[in-house]
Coordinates of C-alpha atoms and ligand atoms in Angstrom, one line a residue:
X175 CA 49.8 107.1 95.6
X176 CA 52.3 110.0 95.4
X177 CA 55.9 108.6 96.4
X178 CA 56.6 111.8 98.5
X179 CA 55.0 113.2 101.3
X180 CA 54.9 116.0 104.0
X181 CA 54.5 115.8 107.6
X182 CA 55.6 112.2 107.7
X183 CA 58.1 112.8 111.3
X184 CA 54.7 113.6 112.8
X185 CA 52.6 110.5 111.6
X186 CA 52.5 107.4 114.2
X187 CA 54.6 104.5 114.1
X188 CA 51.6 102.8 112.6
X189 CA 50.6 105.7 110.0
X190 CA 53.9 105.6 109.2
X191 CA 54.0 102.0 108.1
X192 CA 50.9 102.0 106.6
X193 CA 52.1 105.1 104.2
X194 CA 55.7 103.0 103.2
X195 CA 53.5 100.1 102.7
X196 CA 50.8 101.1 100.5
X197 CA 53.5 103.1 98.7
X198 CA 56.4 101.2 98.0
X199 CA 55.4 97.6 98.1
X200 CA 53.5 95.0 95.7
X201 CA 51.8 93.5 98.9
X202 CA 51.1 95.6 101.2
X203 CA 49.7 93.5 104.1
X204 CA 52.8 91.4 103.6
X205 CA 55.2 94.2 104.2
X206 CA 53.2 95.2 107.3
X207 CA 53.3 91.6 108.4
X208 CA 56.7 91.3 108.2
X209 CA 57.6 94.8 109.1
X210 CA 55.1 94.0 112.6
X211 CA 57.1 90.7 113.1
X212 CA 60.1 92.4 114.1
X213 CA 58.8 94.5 117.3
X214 CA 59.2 93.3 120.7
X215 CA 56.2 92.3 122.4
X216 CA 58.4 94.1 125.7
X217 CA 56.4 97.4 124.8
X218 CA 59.1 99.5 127.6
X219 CA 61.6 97.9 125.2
X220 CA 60.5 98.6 121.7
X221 CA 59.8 102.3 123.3
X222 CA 63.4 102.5 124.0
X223 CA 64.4 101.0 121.0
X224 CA 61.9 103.3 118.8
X225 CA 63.4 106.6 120.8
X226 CA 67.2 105.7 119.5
X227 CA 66.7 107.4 116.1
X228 CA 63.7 109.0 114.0
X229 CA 61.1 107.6 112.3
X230 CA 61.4 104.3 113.4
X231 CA 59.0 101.4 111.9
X232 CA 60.6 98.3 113.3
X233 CA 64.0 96.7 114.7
X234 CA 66.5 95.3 112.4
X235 CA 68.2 92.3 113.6
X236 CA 71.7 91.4 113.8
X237 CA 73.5 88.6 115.1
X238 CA 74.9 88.5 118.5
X239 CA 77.5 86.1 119.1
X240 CA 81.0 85.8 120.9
X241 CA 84.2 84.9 120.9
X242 CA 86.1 82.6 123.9
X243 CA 89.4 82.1 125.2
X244 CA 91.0 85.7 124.0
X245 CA 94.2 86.0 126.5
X246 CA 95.4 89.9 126.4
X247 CA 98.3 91.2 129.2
X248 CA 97.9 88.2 131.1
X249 CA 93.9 88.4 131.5
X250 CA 91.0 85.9 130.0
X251 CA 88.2 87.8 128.2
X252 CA 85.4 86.6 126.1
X253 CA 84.4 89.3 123.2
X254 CA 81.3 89.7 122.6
X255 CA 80.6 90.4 118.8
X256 CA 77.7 91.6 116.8
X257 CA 78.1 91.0 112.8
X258 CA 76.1 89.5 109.7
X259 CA 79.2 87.6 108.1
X260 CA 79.5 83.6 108.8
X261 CA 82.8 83.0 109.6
X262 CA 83.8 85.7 111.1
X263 CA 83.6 85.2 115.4
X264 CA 84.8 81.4 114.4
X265 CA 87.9 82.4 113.1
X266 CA 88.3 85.2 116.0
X267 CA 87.8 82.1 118.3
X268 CA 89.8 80.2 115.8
X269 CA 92.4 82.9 116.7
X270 CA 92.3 83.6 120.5
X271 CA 92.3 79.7 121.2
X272 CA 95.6 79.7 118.7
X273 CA 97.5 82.5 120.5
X274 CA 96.3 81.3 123.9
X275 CA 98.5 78.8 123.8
X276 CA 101.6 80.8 122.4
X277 CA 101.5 83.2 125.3
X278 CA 98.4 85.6 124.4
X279 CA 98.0 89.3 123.1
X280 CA 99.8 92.5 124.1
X281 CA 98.1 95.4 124.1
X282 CA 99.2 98.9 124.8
X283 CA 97.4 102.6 124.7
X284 CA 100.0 104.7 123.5
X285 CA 98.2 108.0 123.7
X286 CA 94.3 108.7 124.4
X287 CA 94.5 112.3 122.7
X288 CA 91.3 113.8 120.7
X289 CA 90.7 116.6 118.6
X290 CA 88.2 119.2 118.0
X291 CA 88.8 122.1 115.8
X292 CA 87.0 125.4 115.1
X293 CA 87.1 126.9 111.6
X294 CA 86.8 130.4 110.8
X295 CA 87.7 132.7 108.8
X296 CA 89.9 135.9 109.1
X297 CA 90.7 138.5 106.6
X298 CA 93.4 140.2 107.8
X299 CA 97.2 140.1 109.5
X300 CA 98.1 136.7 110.5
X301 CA 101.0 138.4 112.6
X302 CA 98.3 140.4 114.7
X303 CA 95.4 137.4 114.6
X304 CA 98.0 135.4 116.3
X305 CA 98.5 138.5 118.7
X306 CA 95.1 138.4 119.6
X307 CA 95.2 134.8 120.2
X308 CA 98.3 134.6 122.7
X309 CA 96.3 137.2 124.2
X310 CA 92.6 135.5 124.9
X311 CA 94.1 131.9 125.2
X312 CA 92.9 131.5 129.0
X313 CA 89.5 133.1 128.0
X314 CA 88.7 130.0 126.3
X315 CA 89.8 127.7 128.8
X316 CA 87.4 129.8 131.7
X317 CA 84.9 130.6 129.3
X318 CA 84.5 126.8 129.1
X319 CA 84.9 126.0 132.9
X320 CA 80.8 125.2 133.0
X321 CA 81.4 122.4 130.8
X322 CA 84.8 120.8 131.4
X323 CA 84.1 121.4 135.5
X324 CA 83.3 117.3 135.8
X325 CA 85.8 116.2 133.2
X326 CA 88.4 117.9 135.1
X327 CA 87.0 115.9 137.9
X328 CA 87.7 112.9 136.2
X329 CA 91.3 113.4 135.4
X330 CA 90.3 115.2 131.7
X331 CA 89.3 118.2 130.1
X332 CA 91.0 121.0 127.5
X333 CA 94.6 119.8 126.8
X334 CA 95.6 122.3 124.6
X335 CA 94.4 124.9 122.1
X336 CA 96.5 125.9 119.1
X337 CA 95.9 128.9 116.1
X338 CA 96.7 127.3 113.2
X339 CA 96.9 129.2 109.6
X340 CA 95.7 127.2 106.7
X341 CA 95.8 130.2 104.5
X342 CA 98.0 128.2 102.1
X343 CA 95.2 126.1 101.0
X344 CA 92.4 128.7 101.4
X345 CA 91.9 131.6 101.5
X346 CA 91.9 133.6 104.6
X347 CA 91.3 130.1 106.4
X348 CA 92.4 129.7 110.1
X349 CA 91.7 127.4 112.9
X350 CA 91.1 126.9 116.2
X351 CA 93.2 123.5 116.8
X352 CA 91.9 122.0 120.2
X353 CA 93.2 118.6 121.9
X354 CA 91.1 116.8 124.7
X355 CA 91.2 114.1 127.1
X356 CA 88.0 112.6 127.6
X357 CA 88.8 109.6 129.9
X358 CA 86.0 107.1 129.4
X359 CA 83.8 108.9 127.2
X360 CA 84.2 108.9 123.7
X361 CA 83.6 112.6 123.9
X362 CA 81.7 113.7 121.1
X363 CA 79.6 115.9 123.2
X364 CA 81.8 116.8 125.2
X365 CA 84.1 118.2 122.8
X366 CA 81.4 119.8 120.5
X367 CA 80.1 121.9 122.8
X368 CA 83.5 123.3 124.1
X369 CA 84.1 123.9 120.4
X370 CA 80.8 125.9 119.8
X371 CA 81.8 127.9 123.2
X372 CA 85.4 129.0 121.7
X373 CA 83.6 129.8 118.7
X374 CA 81.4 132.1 120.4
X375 CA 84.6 133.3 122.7
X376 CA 86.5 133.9 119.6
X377 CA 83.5 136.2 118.0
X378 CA 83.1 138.3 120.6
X379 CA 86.6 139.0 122.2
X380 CA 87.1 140.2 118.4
X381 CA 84.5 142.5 118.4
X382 CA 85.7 144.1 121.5
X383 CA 90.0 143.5 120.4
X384 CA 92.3 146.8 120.7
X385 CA 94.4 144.3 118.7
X386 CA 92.5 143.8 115.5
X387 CA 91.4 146.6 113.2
X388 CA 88.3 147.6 112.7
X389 CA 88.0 145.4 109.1
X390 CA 89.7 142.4 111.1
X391 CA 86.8 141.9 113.8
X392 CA 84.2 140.5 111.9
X393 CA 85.3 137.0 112.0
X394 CA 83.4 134.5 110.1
X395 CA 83.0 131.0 112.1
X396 CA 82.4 128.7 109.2
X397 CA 81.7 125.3 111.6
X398 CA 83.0 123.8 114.9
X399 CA 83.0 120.1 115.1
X400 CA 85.6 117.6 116.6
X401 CA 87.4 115.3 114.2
X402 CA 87.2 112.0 114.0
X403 CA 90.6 111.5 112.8
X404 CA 92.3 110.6 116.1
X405 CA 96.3 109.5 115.0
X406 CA 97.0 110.7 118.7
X407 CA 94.7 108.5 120.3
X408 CA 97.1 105.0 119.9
X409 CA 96.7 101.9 120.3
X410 CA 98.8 98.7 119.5
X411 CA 98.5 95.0 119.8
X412 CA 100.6 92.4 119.1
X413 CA 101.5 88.1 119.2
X414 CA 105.0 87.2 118.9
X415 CA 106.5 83.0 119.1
X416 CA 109.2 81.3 118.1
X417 CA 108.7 80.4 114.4
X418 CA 109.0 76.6 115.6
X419 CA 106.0 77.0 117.8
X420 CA 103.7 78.6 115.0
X421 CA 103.5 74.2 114.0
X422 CA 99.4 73.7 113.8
X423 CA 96.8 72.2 111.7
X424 CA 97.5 73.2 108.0
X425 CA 101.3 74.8 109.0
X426 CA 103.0 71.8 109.0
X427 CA 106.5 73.6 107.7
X428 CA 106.2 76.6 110.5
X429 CA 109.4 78.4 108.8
X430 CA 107.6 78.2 105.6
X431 CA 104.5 79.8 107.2
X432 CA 106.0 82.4 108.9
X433 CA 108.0 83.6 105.4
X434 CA 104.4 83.4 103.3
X435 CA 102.6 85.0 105.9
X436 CA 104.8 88.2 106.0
X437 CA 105.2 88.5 102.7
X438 CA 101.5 88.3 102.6
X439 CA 101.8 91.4 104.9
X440 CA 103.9 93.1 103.1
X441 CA 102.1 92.6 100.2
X442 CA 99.7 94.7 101.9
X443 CA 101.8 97.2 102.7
X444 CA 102.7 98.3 99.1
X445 CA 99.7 97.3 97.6
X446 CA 96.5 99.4 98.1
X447 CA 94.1 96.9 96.1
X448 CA 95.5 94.1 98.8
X449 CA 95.8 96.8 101.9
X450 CA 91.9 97.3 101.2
X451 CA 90.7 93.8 101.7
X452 CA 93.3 93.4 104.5
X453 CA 92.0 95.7 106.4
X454 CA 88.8 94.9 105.6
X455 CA 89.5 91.9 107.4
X456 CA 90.9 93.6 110.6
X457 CA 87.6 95.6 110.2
X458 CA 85.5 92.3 110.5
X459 CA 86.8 92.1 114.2
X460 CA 87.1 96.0 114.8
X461 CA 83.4 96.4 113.9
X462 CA 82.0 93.5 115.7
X463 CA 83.0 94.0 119.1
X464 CA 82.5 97.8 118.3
X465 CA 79.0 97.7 117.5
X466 CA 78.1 95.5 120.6
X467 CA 79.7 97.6 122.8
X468 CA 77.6 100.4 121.8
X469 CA 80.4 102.5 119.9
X470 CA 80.1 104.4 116.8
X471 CA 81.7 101.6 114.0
X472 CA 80.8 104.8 111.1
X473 CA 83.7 107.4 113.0
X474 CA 85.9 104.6 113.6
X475 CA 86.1 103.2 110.4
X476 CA 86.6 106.5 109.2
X477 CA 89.6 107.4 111.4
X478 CA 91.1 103.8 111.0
X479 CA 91.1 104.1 107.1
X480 CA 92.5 107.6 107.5
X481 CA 95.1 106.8 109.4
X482 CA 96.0 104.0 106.8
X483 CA 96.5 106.7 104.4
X484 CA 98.7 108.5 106.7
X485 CA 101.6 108.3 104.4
X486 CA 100.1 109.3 101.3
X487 CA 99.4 105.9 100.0
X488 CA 96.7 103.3 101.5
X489 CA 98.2 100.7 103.0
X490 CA 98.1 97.6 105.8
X491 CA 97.4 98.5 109.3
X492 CA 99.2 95.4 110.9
X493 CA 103.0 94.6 110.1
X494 CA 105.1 91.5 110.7
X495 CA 108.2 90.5 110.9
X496 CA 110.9 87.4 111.5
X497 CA 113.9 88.5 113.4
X498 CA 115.8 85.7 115.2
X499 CA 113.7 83.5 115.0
X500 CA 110.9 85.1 116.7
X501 CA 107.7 85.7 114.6
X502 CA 106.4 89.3 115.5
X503 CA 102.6 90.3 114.2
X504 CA 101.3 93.4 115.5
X505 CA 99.1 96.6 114.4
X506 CA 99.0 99.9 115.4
X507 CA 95.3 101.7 114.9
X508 CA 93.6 105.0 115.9
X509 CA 90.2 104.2 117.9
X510 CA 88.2 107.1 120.0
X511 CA 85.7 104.6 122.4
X512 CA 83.6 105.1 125.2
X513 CA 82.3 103.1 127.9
X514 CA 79.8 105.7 129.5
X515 CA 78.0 108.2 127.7
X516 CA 75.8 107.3 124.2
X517 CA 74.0 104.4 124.2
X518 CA 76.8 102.2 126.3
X519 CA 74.0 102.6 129.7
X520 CA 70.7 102.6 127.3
X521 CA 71.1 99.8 125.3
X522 CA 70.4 96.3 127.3
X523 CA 72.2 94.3 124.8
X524 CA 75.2 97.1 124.9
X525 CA 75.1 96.6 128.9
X526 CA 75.6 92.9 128.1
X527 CA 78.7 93.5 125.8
X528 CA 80.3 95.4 128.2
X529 CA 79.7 93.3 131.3
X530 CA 81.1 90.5 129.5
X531 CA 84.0 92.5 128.9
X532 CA 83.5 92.3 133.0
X533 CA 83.1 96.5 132.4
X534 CA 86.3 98.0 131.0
X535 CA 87.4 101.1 130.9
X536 CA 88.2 102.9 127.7
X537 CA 91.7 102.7 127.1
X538 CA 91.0 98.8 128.3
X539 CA 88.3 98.5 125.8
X540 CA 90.8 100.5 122.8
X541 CA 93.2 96.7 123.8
X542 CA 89.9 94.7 123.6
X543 CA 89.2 96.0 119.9
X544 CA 92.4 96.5 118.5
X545 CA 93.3 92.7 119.9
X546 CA 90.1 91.8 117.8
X547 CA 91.2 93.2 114.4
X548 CA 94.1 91.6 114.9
X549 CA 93.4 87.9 115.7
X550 CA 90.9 88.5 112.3
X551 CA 93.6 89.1 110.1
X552 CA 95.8 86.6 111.5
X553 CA 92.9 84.5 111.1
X554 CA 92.2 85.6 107.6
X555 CA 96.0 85.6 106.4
X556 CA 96.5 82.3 108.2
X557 CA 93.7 80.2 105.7
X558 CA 94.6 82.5 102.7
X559 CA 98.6 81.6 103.1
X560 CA 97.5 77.8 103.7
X561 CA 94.3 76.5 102.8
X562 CA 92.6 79.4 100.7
X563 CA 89.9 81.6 102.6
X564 CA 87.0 79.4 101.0
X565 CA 87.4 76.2 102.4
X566 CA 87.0 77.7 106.1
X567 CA 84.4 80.4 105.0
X568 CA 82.3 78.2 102.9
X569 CA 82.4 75.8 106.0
X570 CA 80.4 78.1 108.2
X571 CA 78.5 79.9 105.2
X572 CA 76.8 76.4 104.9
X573 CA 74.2 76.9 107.0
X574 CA 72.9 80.5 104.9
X575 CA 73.2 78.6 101.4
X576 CA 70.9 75.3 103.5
X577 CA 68.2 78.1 104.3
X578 CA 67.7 79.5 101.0
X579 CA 65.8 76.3 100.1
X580 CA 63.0 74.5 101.7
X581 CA 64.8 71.0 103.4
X582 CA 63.5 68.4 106.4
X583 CA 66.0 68.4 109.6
X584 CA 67.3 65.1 108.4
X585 CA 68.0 66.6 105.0
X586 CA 69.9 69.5 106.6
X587 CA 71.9 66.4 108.4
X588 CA 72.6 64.6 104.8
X589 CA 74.0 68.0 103.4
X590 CA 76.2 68.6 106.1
X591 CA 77.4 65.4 106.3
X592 CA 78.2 65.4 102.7
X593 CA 79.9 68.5 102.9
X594 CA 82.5 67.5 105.8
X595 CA 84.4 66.0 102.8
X596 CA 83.6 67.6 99.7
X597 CA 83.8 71.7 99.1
X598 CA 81.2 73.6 99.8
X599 CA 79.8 76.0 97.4
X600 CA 76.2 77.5 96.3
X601 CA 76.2 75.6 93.0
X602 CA 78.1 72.1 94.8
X603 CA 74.9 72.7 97.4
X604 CA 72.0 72.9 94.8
X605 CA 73.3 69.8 92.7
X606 CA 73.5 67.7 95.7
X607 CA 70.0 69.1 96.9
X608 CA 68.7 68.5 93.3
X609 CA 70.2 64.8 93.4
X610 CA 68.6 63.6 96.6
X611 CA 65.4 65.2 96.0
X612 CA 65.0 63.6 92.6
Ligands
LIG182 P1 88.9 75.0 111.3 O1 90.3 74.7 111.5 O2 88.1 74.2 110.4 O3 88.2 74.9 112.8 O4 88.7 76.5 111.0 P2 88.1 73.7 113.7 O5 86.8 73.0 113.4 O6 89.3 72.9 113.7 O7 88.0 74.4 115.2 C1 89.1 75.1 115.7 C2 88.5 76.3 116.5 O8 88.0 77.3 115.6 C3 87.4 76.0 117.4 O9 87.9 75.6 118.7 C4 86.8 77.4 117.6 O10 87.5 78.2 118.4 C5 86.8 77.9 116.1 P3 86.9 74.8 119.7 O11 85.7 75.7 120.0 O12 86.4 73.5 119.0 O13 87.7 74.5 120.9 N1 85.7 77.4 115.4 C6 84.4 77.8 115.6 N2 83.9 78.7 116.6 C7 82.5 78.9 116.5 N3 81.7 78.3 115.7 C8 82.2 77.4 114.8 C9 83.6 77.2 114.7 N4 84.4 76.4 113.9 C10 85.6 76.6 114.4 N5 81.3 76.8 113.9 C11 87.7 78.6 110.5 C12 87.5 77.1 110.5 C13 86.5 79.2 109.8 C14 87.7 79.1 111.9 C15 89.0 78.9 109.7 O14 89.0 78.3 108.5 C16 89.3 80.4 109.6 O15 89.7 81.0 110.5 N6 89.0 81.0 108.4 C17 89.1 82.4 108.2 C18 87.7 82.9 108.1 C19 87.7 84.4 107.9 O16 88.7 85.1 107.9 N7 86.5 84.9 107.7 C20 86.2 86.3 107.6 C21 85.4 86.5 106.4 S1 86.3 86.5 104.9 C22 86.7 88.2 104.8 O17 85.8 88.9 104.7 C23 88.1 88.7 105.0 C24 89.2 88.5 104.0 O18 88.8 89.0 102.7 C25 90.3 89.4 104.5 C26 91.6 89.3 103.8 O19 91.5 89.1 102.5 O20 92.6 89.4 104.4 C27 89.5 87.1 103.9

């Protein structure tokens, strides 16, 4: 069977699967089986699900789970959180019941600003492109007034639209630099298709320019896409105590904590091999709640890491400090989120997510995730300055190391019993499987 083929998009869902199944696997009917098993017998439901992307064989499943007691500004929310990694919403729960007690979150939007830009390029005067700009500025903004009419409505729209010359790094390279407010909407559309408007504005008031020469008109749009870098769309979220209060299980010396802990920071700060798996951490929570609220985890983990590298060096996205006696942990990331718009009113488990967050708005959803990375790294940093991060994560891995072999209920109790007192790793599991099945 030849491993490529033509026409596949246009196949059925079950053509398709027989194709992948007779091509790529050992056991066909097994694949199908398996493939099959994963389709909701709701046939309106797999329909929708099937209609999210292309080519679409089966559902994939993750886990949904969530994460009490979080306590941000003064108001009780429960996160809802969709991730593969044990460990993970315990130690976000872990977290939120922690700082609960210690007087919550803050969060704060800072700025809500997005950006779209229009590349082109221009062989010619800078001087009298610039000229030409000043001079058709509005035309962009009215030329657009089909598209931004209900944004406007809402309080958004065009903010600002700026030449910029990037000459200097290639040649005869310019921009169209455009910043938006999108309200609730995450605004990819929105923004993309103003972009694609200025572009066409931008061609053809050069064709017709007294302004620009002859040679000058013909300018060459290259793309026009917004960015997902966002370093103007803010927000922050932060725990402060007294150090003496920071006292738990496992921080019996608080003082001592608090020193290790920013240190631990800090490490991060300088070090881009730490500030990697630090922020990885944060990214455990930011993801989570991001993917069951519908939003796109693959542009805000690109923007986040960007905006790490802000300074010309990777480094932490959280920060914390001691200063008279007051233990300060905060972090400060760039996060473009809907709650309309995409799949936030297709998706029922999405609809879930968000009702549980009793239907936020964006910039209250922005406080929501950024409260979430934080409480995961505090989590993460907590056990790695105390205990080590195994003795937690293997804890709550237990259960995925159980199910890789074949054991009886009462079995599953005998391991777990065992393991409240001894640690827990994949080899410590199979000896003490291998021992009582002997
Ligand atoms: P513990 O102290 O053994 O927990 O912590 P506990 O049994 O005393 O329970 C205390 C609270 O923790 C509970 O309160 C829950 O809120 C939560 P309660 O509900 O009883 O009122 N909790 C749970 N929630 C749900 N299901 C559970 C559960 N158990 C406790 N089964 C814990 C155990 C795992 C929470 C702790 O050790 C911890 O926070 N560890 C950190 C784990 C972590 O960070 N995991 C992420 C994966 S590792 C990684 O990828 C990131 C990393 O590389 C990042 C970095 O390097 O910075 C580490």
């Amino acid at each position: 069977m030849p491993k490529s083929i033509s026409g596949f998009s246009k196949l059925t869902k079950d053509e398709k699967i027989n194709w992948i199944a007779s091509t790529h696997f050992t056991n066909a009917e097994e694949a199908t089986k398996t493939i099959k098993k994963y389709w909701n017998s709701d046939t309106d439901l797999q329909k929708l699900h099937d209609e999210f992307i292309e080519n679409t064989i089966t559902n994939f499943y993750l886990p949904f789970g969530v994460a009490p007691n979080f306590l941000i500004n003064g108001k009780n929310y429960t996160f809802p959180m969709v991730i593969e990694e044990s460990s993970v919403v315990a130690a976000a729960s872990k977290a939120a019941k922690y700082w609960g007690s210690r007087g919550g979150f803050k969060a704060t939007v800072l700025n809500s600003e997005k950006i779209g830009q229009v590349h082109f390029i221009f062989n010619g005067d800078t001087e009298r492109l610039t000229a030409f700009f000043n001079q058709i500025k509005s035309k962009f903004f009215s030329e657009t007034q089909s598209i931004t009419k209900n944004m406007q409505k809402r309080g958004g729209g065009i903010l600002d639209i700026e030449l910029r010359d990037k000459t200097s790094e290639l040649e005869n390279y310019y921009q169209l630099h455009a910043t938006f407010e999108t309200k609730d909407s995450m605004g990819a559309n929105f923004i993309n298709s103003c972009l694609e408007q200025f572009a066409k504005t931008l061609i053809n008031e050069a064709l017709q320019s007294d302004v620009l020469s002859e040679k000058e008109k013909n300018i060459e749009v290259v793309m026009s896409i917004l960015s997902n870098y966002v370093p103007n769309c803010l927000v922050r979220a932060e725990v402060s105590c007294p150090v003496a209060e920071l006292v738990e299980k496992n921080i019996e010396n608080p003082q001592e904590f608090a020193e290790k802990f920013v240190r631990a920071v800090r490490i991060a700060e300088i070090e881009p091999f730490r500030a990697v798996t630090h922020n990885k951490g944060i990214m455990n929570g930011i993801d989570a709640v991001v993917l069951a609220t519908g939003n796109d985890f693959r542009a805000v983990e690109a923007g986040i890491h960007a905006y790490a590298s802000r300074n010309g060096k990777y480094s932490s996205l959280s920060h914390a400090k001691i200063e008279n006696d007051i233990f300060t942990f905060w972090l400060e990331i760039p996060l473009a989120l809907g709650t309309v718009g995409g799949l936030t009113s297709l998706h029922p488990m999405v609809k879930i997510g968000l009702e549980m967050l009793e239907k936020p708005s964006a910039h209250e959803l922005m406080q929501v995730v950024a409260v979430a990375g934080l409480a995961q790294n505090f989590a993460a940093l907590r056990s790695l300055t105390t205990t080590g991060i195994q003795e937690g994560h293997m804890k709550m891995h237990l259960n995925n190391i159980i199910n890789q072999f074949e054991v009886t209920d009462s079995e599953r109790i005998l391991i777990k019993n065992h393991f409240k007192t001894n640690t827990v790793s994949h080899s410590a599991v199979v000896d003490f499987i291998a021992e009582f099945k002997r």
